[in-house]
Short mmCIF file of N, CA and C in Angstrom, two decimals:
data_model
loop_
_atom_site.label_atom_id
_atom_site.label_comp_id
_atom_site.label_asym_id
_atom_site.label_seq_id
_atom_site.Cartn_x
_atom_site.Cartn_y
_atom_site.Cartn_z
N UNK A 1 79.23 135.07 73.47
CA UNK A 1 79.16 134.08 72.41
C UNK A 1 78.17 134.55 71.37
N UNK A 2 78.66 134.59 70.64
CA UNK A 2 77.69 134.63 69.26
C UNK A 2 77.55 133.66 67.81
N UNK A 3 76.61 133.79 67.40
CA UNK A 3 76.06 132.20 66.68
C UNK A 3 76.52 133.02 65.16
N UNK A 4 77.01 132.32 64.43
CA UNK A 4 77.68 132.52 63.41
C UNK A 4 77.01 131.90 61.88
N UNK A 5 76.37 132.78 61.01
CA UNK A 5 75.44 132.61 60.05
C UNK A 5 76.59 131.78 58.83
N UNK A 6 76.85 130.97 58.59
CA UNK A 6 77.85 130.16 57.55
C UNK A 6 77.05 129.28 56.73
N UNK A 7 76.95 129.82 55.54
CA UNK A 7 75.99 128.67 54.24
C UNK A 7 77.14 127.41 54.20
N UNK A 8 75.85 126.46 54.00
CA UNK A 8 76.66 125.27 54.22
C UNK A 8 77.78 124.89 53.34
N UNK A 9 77.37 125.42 52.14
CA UNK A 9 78.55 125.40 51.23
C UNK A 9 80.10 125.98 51.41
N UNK A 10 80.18 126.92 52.23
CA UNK A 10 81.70 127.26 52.56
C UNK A 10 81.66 125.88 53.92
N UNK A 11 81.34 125.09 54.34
CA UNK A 11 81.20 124.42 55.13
C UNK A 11 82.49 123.36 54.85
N UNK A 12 83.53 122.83 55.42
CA UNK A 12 84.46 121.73 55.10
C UNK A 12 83.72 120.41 55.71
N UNK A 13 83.63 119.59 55.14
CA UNK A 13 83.17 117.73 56.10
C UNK A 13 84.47 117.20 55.74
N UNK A 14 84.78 116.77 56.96
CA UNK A 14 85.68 115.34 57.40
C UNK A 14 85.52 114.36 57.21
N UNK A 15 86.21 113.43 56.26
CA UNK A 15 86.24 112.06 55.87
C UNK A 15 86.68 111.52 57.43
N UNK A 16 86.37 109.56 57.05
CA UNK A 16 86.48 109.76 58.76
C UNK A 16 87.73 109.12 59.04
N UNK A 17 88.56 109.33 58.22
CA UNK A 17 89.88 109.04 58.21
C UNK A 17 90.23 110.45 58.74
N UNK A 18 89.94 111.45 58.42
CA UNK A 18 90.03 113.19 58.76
C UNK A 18 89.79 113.39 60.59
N UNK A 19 88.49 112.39 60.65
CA UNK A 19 88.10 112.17 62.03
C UNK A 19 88.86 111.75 63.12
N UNK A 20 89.59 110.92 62.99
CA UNK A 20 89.99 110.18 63.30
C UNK A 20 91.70 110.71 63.61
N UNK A 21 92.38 111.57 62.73
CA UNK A 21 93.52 112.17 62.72
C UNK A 21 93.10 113.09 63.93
N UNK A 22 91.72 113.81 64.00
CA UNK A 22 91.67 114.86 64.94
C UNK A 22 91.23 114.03 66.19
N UNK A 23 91.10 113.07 66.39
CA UNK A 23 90.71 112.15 67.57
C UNK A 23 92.01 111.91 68.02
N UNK A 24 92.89 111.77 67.62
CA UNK A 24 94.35 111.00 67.71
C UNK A 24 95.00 112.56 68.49
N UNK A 25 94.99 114.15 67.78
CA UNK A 25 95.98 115.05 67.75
C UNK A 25 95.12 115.45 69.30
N UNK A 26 93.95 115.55 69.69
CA UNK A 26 93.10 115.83 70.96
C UNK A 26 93.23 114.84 72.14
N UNK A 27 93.49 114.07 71.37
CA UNK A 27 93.56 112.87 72.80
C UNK A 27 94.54 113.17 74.23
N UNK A 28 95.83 113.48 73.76
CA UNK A 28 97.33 113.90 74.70
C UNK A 28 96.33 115.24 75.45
N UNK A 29 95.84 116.21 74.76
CA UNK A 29 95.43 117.35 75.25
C UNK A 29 94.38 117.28 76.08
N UNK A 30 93.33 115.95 76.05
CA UNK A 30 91.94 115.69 76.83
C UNK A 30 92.76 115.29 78.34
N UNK A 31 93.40 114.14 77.95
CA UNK A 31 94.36 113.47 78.64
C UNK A 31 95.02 114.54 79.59
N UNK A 32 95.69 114.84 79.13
CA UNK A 32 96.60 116.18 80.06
C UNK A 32 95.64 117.16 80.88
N UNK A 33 94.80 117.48 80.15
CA UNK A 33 93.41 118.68 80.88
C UNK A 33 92.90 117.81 82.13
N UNK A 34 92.35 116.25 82.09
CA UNK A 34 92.15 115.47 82.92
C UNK A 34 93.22 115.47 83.80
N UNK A 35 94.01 115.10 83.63
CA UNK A 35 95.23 114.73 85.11
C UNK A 35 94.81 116.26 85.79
N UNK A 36 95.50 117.37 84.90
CA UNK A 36 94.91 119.23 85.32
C UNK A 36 93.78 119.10 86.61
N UNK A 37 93.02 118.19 86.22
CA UNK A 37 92.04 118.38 86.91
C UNK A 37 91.60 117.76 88.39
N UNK A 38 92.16 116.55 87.69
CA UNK A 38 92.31 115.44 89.08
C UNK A 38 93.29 116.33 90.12
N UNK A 39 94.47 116.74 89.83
CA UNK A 39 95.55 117.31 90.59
C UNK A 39 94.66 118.57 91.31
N UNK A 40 94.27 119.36 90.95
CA UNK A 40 93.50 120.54 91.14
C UNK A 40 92.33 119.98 92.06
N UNK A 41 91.83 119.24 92.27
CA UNK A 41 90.53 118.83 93.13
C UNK A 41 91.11 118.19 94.62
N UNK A 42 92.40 117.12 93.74
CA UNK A 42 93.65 116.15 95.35
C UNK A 42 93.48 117.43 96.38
N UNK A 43 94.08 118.48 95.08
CA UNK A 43 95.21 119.36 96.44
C UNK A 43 94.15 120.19 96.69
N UNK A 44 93.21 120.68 96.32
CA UNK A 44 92.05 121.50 96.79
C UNK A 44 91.26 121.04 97.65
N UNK A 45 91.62 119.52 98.16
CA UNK A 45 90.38 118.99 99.20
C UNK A 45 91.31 119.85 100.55
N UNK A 46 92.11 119.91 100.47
CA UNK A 46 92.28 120.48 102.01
C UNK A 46 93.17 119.61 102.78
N UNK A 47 94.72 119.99 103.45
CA UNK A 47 94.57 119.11 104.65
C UNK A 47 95.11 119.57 105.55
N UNK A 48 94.99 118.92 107.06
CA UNK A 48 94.92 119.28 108.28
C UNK A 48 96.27 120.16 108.48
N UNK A 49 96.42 121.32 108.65
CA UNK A 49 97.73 121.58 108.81
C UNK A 49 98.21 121.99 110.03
N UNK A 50 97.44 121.13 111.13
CA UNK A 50 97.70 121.73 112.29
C UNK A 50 98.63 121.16 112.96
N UNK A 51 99.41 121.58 113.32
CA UNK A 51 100.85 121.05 113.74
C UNK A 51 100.85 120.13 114.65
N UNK A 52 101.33 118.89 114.72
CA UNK A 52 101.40 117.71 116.17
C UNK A 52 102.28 118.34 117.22
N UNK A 53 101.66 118.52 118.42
CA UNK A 53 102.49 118.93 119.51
C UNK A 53 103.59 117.85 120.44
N UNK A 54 104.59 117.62 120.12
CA UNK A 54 105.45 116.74 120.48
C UNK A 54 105.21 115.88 121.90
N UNK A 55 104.71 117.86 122.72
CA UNK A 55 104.71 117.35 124.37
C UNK A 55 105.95 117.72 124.47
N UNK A 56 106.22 117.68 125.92
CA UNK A 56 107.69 118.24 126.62
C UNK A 56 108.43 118.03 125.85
N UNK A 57 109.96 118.53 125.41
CA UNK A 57 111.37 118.37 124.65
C UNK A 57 112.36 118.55 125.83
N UNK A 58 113.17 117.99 125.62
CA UNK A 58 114.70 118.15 125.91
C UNK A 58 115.62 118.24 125.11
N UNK A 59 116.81 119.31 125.24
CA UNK A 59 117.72 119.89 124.13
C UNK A 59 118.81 118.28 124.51
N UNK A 60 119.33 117.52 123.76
CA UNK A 60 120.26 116.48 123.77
C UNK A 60 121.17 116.33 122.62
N UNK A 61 122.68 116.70 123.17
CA UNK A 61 123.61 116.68 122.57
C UNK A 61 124.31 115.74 122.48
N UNK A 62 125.04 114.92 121.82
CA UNK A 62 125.41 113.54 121.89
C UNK A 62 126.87 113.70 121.65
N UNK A 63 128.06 112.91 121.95
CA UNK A 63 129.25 113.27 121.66
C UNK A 63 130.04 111.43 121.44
N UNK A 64 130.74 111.64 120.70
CA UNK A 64 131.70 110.07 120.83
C UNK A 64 133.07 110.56 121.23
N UNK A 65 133.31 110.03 122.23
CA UNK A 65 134.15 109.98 122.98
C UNK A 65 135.14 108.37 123.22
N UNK A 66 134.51 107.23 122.38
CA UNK A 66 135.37 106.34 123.04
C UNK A 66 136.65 105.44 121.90
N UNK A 67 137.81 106.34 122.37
CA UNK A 67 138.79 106.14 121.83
C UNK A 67 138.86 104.74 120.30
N UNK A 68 138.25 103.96 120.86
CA UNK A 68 138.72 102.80 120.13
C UNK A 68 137.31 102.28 119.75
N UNK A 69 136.27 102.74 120.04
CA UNK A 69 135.18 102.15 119.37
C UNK A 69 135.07 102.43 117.89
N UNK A 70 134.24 101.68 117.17
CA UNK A 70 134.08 102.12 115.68
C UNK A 70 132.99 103.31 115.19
N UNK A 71 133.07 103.13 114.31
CA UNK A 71 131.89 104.53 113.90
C UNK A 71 130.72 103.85 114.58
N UNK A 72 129.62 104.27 115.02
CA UNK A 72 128.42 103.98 115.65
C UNK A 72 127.00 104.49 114.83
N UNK A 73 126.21 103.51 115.49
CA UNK A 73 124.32 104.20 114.43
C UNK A 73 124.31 104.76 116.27
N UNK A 74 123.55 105.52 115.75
CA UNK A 74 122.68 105.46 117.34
C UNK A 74 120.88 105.71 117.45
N UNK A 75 120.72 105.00 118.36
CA UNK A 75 119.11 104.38 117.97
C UNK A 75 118.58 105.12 119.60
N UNK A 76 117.55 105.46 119.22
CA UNK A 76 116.77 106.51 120.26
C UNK A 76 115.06 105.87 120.35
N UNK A 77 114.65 104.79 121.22
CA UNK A 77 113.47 104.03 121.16
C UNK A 77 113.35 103.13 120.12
N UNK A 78 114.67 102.88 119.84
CA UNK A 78 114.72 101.48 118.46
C UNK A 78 114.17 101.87 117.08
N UNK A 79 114.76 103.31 116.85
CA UNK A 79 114.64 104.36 116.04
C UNK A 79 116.36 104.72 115.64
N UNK A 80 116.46 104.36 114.35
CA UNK A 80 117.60 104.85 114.25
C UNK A 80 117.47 106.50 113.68
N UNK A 81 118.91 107.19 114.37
CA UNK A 81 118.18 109.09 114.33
C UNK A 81 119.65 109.22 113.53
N UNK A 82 120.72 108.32 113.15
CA UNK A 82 121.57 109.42 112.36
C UNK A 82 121.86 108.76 110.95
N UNK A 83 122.38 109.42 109.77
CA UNK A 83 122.16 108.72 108.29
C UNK A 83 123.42 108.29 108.14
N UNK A 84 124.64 108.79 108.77
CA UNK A 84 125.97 109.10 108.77
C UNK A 84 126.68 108.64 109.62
N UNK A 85 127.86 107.95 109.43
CA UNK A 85 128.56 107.16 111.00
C UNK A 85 128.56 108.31 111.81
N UNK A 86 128.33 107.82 113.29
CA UNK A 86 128.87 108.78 114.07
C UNK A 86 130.15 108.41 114.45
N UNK A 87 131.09 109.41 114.51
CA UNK A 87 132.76 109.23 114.13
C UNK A 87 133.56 109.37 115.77
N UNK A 88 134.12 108.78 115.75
CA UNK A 88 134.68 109.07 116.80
C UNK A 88 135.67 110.55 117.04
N UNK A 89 134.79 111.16 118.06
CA UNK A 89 135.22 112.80 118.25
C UNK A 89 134.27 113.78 117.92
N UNK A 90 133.65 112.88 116.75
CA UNK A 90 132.25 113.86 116.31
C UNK A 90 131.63 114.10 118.19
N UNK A 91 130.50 115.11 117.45
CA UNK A 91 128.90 115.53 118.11
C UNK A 91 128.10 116.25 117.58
N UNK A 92 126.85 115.74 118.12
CA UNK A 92 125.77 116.42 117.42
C UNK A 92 125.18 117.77 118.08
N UNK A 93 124.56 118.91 117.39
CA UNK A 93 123.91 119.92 117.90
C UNK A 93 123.15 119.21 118.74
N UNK A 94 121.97 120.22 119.57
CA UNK A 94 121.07 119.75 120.53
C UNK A 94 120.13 119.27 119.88
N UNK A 95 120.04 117.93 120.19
CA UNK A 95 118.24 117.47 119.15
C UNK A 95 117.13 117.26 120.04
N UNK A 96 116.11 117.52 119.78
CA UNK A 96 114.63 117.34 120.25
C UNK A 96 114.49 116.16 120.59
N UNK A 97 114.61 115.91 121.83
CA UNK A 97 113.69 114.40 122.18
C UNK A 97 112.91 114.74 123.62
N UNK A 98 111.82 113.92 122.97
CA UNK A 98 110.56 113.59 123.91
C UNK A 98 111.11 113.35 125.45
N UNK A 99 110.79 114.14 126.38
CA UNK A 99 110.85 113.84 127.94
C UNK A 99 110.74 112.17 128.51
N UNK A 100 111.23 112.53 129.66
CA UNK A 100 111.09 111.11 129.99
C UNK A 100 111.85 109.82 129.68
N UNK A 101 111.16 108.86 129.96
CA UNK A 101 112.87 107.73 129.94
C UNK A 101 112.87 107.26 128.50
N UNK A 102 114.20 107.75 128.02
CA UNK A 102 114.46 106.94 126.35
C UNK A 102 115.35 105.74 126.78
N UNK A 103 115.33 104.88 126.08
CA UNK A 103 116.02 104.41 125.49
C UNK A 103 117.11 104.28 124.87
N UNK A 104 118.62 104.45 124.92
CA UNK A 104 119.39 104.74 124.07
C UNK A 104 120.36 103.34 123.72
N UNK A 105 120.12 103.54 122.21
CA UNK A 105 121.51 102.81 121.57
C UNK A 105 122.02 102.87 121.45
N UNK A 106 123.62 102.94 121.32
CA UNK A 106 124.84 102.63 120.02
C UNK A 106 125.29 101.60 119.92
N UNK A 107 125.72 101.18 118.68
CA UNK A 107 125.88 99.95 118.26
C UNK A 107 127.31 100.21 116.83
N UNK A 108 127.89 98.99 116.46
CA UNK A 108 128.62 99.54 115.57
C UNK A 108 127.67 99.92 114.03
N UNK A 109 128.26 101.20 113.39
CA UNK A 109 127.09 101.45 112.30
C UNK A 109 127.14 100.51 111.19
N UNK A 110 125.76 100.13 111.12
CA UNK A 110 125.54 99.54 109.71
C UNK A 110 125.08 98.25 110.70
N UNK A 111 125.19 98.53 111.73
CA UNK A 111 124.20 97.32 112.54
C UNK A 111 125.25 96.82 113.22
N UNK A 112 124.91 95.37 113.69
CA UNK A 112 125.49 94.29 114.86
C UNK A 112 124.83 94.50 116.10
N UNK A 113 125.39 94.02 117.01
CA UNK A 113 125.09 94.14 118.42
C UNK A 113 125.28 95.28 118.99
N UNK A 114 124.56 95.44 119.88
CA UNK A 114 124.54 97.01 120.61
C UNK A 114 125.68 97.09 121.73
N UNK A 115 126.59 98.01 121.64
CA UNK A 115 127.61 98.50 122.69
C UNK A 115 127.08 98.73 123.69
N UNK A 116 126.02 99.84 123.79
CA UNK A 116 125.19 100.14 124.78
C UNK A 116 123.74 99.87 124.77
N UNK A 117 123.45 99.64 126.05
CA UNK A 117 121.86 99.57 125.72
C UNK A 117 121.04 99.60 127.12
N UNK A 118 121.21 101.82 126.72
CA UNK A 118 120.84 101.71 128.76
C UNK A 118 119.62 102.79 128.41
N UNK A 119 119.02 103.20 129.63
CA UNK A 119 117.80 104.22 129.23
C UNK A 119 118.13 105.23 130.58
N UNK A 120 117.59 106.63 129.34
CA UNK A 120 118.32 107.71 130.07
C UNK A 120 116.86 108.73 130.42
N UNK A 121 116.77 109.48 131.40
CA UNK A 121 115.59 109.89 131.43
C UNK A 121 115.87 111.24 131.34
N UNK A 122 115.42 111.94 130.46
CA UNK A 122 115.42 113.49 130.05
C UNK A 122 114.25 114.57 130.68
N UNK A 123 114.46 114.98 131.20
CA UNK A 123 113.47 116.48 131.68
C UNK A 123 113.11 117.66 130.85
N UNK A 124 112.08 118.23 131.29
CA UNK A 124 111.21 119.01 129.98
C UNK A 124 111.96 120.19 130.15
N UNK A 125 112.09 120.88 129.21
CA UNK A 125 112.96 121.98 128.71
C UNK A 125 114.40 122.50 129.60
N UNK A 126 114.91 121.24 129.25
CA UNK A 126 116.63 121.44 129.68
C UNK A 126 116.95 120.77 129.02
N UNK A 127 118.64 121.17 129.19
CA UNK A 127 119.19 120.37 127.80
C UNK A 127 120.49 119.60 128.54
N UNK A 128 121.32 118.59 127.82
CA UNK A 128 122.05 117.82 128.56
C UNK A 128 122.96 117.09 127.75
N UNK A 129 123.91 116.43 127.79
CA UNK A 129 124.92 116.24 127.22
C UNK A 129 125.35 114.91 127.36
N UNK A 130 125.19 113.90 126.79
CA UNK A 130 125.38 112.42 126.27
C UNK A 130 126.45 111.80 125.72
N UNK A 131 127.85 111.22 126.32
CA UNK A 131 128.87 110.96 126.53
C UNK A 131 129.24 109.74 125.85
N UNK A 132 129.52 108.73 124.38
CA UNK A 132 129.85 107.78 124.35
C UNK A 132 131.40 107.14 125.17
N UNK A 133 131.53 106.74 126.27
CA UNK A 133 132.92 106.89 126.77
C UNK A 133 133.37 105.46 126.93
N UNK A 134 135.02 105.56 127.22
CA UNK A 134 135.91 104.20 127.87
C UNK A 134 136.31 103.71 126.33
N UNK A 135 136.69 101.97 126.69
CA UNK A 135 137.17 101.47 125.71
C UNK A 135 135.39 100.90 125.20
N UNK A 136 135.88 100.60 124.11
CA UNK A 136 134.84 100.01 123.36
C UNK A 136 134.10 98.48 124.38
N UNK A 137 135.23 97.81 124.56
CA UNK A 137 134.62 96.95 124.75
C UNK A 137 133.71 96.83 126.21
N UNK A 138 134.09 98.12 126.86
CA UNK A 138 133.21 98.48 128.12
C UNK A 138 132.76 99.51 128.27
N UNK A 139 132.41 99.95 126.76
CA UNK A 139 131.66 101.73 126.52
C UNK A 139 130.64 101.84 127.22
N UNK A 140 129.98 102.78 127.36
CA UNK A 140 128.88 103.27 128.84
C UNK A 140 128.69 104.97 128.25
N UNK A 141 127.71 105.20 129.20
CA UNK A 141 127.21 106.47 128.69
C UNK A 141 127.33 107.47 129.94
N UNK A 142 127.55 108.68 129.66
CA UNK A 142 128.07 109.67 130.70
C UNK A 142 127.06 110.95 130.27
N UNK A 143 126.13 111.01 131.32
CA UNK A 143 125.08 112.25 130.81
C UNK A 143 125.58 113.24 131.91
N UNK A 144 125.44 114.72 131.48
CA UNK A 144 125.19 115.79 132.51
C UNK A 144 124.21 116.87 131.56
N UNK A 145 124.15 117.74 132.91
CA UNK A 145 123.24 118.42 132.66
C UNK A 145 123.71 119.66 132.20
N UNK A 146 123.36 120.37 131.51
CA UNK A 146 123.71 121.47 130.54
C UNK A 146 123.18 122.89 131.27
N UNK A 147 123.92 123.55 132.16
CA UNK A 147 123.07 124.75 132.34
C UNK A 147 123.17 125.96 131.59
N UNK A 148 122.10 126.27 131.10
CA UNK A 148 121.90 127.95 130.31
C UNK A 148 122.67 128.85 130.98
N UNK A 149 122.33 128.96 131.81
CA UNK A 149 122.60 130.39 132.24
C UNK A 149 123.51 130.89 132.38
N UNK A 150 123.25 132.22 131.82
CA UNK A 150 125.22 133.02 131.56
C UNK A 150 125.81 133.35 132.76
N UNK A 151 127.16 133.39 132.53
CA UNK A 151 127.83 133.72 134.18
C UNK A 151 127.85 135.10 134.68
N UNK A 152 128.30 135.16 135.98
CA UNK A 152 128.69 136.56 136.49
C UNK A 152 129.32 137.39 135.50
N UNK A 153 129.00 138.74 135.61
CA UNK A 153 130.02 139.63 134.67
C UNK A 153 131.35 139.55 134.77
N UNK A 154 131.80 139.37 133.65
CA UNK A 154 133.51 139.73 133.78
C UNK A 154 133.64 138.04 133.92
N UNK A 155 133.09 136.90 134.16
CA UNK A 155 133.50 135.46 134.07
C UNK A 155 133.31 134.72 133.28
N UNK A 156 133.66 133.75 133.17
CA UNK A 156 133.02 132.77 132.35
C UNK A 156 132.75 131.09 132.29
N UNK A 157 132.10 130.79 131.50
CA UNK A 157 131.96 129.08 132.02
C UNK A 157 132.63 127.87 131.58
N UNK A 158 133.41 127.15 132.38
CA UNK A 158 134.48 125.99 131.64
C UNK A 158 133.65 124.91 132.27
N UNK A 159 133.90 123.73 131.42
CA UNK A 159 133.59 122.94 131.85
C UNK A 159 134.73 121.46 131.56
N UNK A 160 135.45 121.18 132.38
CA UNK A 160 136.09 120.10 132.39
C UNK A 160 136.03 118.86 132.33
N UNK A 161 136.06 117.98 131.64
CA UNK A 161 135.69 116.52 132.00
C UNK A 161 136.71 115.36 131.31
N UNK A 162 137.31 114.80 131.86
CA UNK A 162 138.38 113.82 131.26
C UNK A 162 137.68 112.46 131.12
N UNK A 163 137.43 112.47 129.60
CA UNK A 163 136.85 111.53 129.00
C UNK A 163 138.16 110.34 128.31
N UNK A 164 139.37 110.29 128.83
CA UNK A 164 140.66 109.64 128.43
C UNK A 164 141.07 108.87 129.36
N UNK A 165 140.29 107.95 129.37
CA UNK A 165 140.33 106.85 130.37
C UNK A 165 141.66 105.93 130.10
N UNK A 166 142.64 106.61 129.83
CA UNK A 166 144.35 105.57 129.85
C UNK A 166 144.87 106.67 130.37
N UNK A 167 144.24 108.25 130.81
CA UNK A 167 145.29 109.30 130.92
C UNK A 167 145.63 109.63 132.40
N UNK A 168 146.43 110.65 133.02
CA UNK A 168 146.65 110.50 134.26
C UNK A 168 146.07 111.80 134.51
N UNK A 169 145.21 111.82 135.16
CA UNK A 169 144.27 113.17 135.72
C UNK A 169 145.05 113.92 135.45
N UNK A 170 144.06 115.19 134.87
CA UNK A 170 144.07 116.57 134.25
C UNK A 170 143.95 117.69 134.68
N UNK A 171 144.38 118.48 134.40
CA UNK A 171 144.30 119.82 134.72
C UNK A 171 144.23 121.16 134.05
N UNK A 172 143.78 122.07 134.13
CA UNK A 172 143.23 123.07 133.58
C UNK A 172 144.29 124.35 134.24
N UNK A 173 144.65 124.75 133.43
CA UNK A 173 146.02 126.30 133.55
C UNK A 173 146.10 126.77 132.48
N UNK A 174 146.27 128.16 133.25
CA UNK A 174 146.13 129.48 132.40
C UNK A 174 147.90 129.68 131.87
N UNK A 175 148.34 129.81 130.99
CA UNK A 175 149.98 129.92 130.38
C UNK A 175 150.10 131.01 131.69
N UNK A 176 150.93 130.76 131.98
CA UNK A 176 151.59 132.45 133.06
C UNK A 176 151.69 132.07 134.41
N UNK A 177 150.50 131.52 134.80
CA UNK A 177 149.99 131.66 136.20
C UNK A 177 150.04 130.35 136.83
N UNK A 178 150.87 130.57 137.81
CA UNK A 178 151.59 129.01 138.81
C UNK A 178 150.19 128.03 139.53
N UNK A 179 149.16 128.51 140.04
CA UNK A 179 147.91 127.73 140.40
C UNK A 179 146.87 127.24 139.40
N UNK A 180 146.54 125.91 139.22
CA UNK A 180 145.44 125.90 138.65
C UNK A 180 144.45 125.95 138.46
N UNK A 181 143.35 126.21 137.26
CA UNK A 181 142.00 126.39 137.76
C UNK A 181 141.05 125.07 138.43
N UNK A 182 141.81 124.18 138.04
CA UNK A 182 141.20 122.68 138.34
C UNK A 182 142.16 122.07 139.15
N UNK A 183 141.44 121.10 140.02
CA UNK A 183 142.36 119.98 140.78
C UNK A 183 142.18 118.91 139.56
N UNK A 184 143.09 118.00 139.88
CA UNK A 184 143.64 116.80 139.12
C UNK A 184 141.97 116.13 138.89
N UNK A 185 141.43 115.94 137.67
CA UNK A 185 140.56 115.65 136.88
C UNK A 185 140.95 114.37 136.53
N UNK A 186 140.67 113.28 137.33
CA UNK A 186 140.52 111.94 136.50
C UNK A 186 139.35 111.63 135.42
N UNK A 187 139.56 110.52 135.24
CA UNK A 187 138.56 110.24 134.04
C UNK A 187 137.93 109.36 134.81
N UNK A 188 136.54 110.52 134.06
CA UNK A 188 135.10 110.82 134.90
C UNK A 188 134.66 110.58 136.02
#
């Protein structure tokens, strides 16, 4: 910085109408520098970014299965978890829920009375598979357990389950081959 020798005579003075224009054109800019600043101090205090540890998970896949029910919410500890009807036939990927005994809802979506309203108890790191089944008006829930693990070489893993509770037990065959892989599969 340096101090600048100017005779007063090249000097301009502001009428205070002059003043007053430059009070008015600075103001938006004081204004704006302030918020600048406030924002800059919020986000500079710091915050905790240490992650909440859930505690045990279970992988839970959910499926609708019951022919004649309507689209469904489904509520997980009186928590509703989906934004979107769940459709009949839909399912969901595996979602994270807390170990131990939940709670589960479905109900028709957009509210009413609950179809179901049973509590399912989940184990820490396994995953499992959640069944809306039957007719609506006696829907129920059908859990199993999901195992990881890949099969023998050269095999592979089916899993059968006749969720068509008007149908006449099922069966599983390969096109070609006179025996089946399944005996007669009623529903469930």
């Amino acid at each position: 910085f340096r101090a600048l020798n100017i005779p007063e005579e090249h000097l301009v003075r502001l009428g205070s109408k002059q003043k007053n224009t430059m009070k008015k054109m600075y103001r938006p800019g004081i204004a704006a520098l302030t918020a600048c600043i406030l924002v800059s101090f919020v986000t500079s205090c710091g915050f905790d970014n240490d992650t909440v540890d859930p505690g045990p998970i279970a992988g839970v896949s959910l499926y609708h299965a019951s022919p004649n029910a309507p689209d469904l919410d489904i509520l997980v500890d009186d928590i509703k978890i989906n934004t979107v009807p769940f459709k009949y036939g839909a399912n969901t990927d595996y979602l994270r829920f807390s170990t131990g005994n939940r709670n589960i809802k479905f109900r028709p979506y957009g509210g009413g009375a609950n179809a179901i309203d049973t509590v399912l108890t989940f184990e820490p790191e396994k995953d499992f598979s959640v069944f809306v089944v039957d007719e609506f008006e006696q829907a129920k829930v059908f859990m199993i357990f999901d195992d990881p693990s890949p099969p023998a070489a050269g095999n592979c893993k089916v899993r059968l389950i006749n969720l068509s509770p008007d149908s006449d037990p099922v069966q599983l065959k390969i096109k070609g081959v006179t025996l089946p892989l399944t005996v007669g599969q009623s529903f469930m």
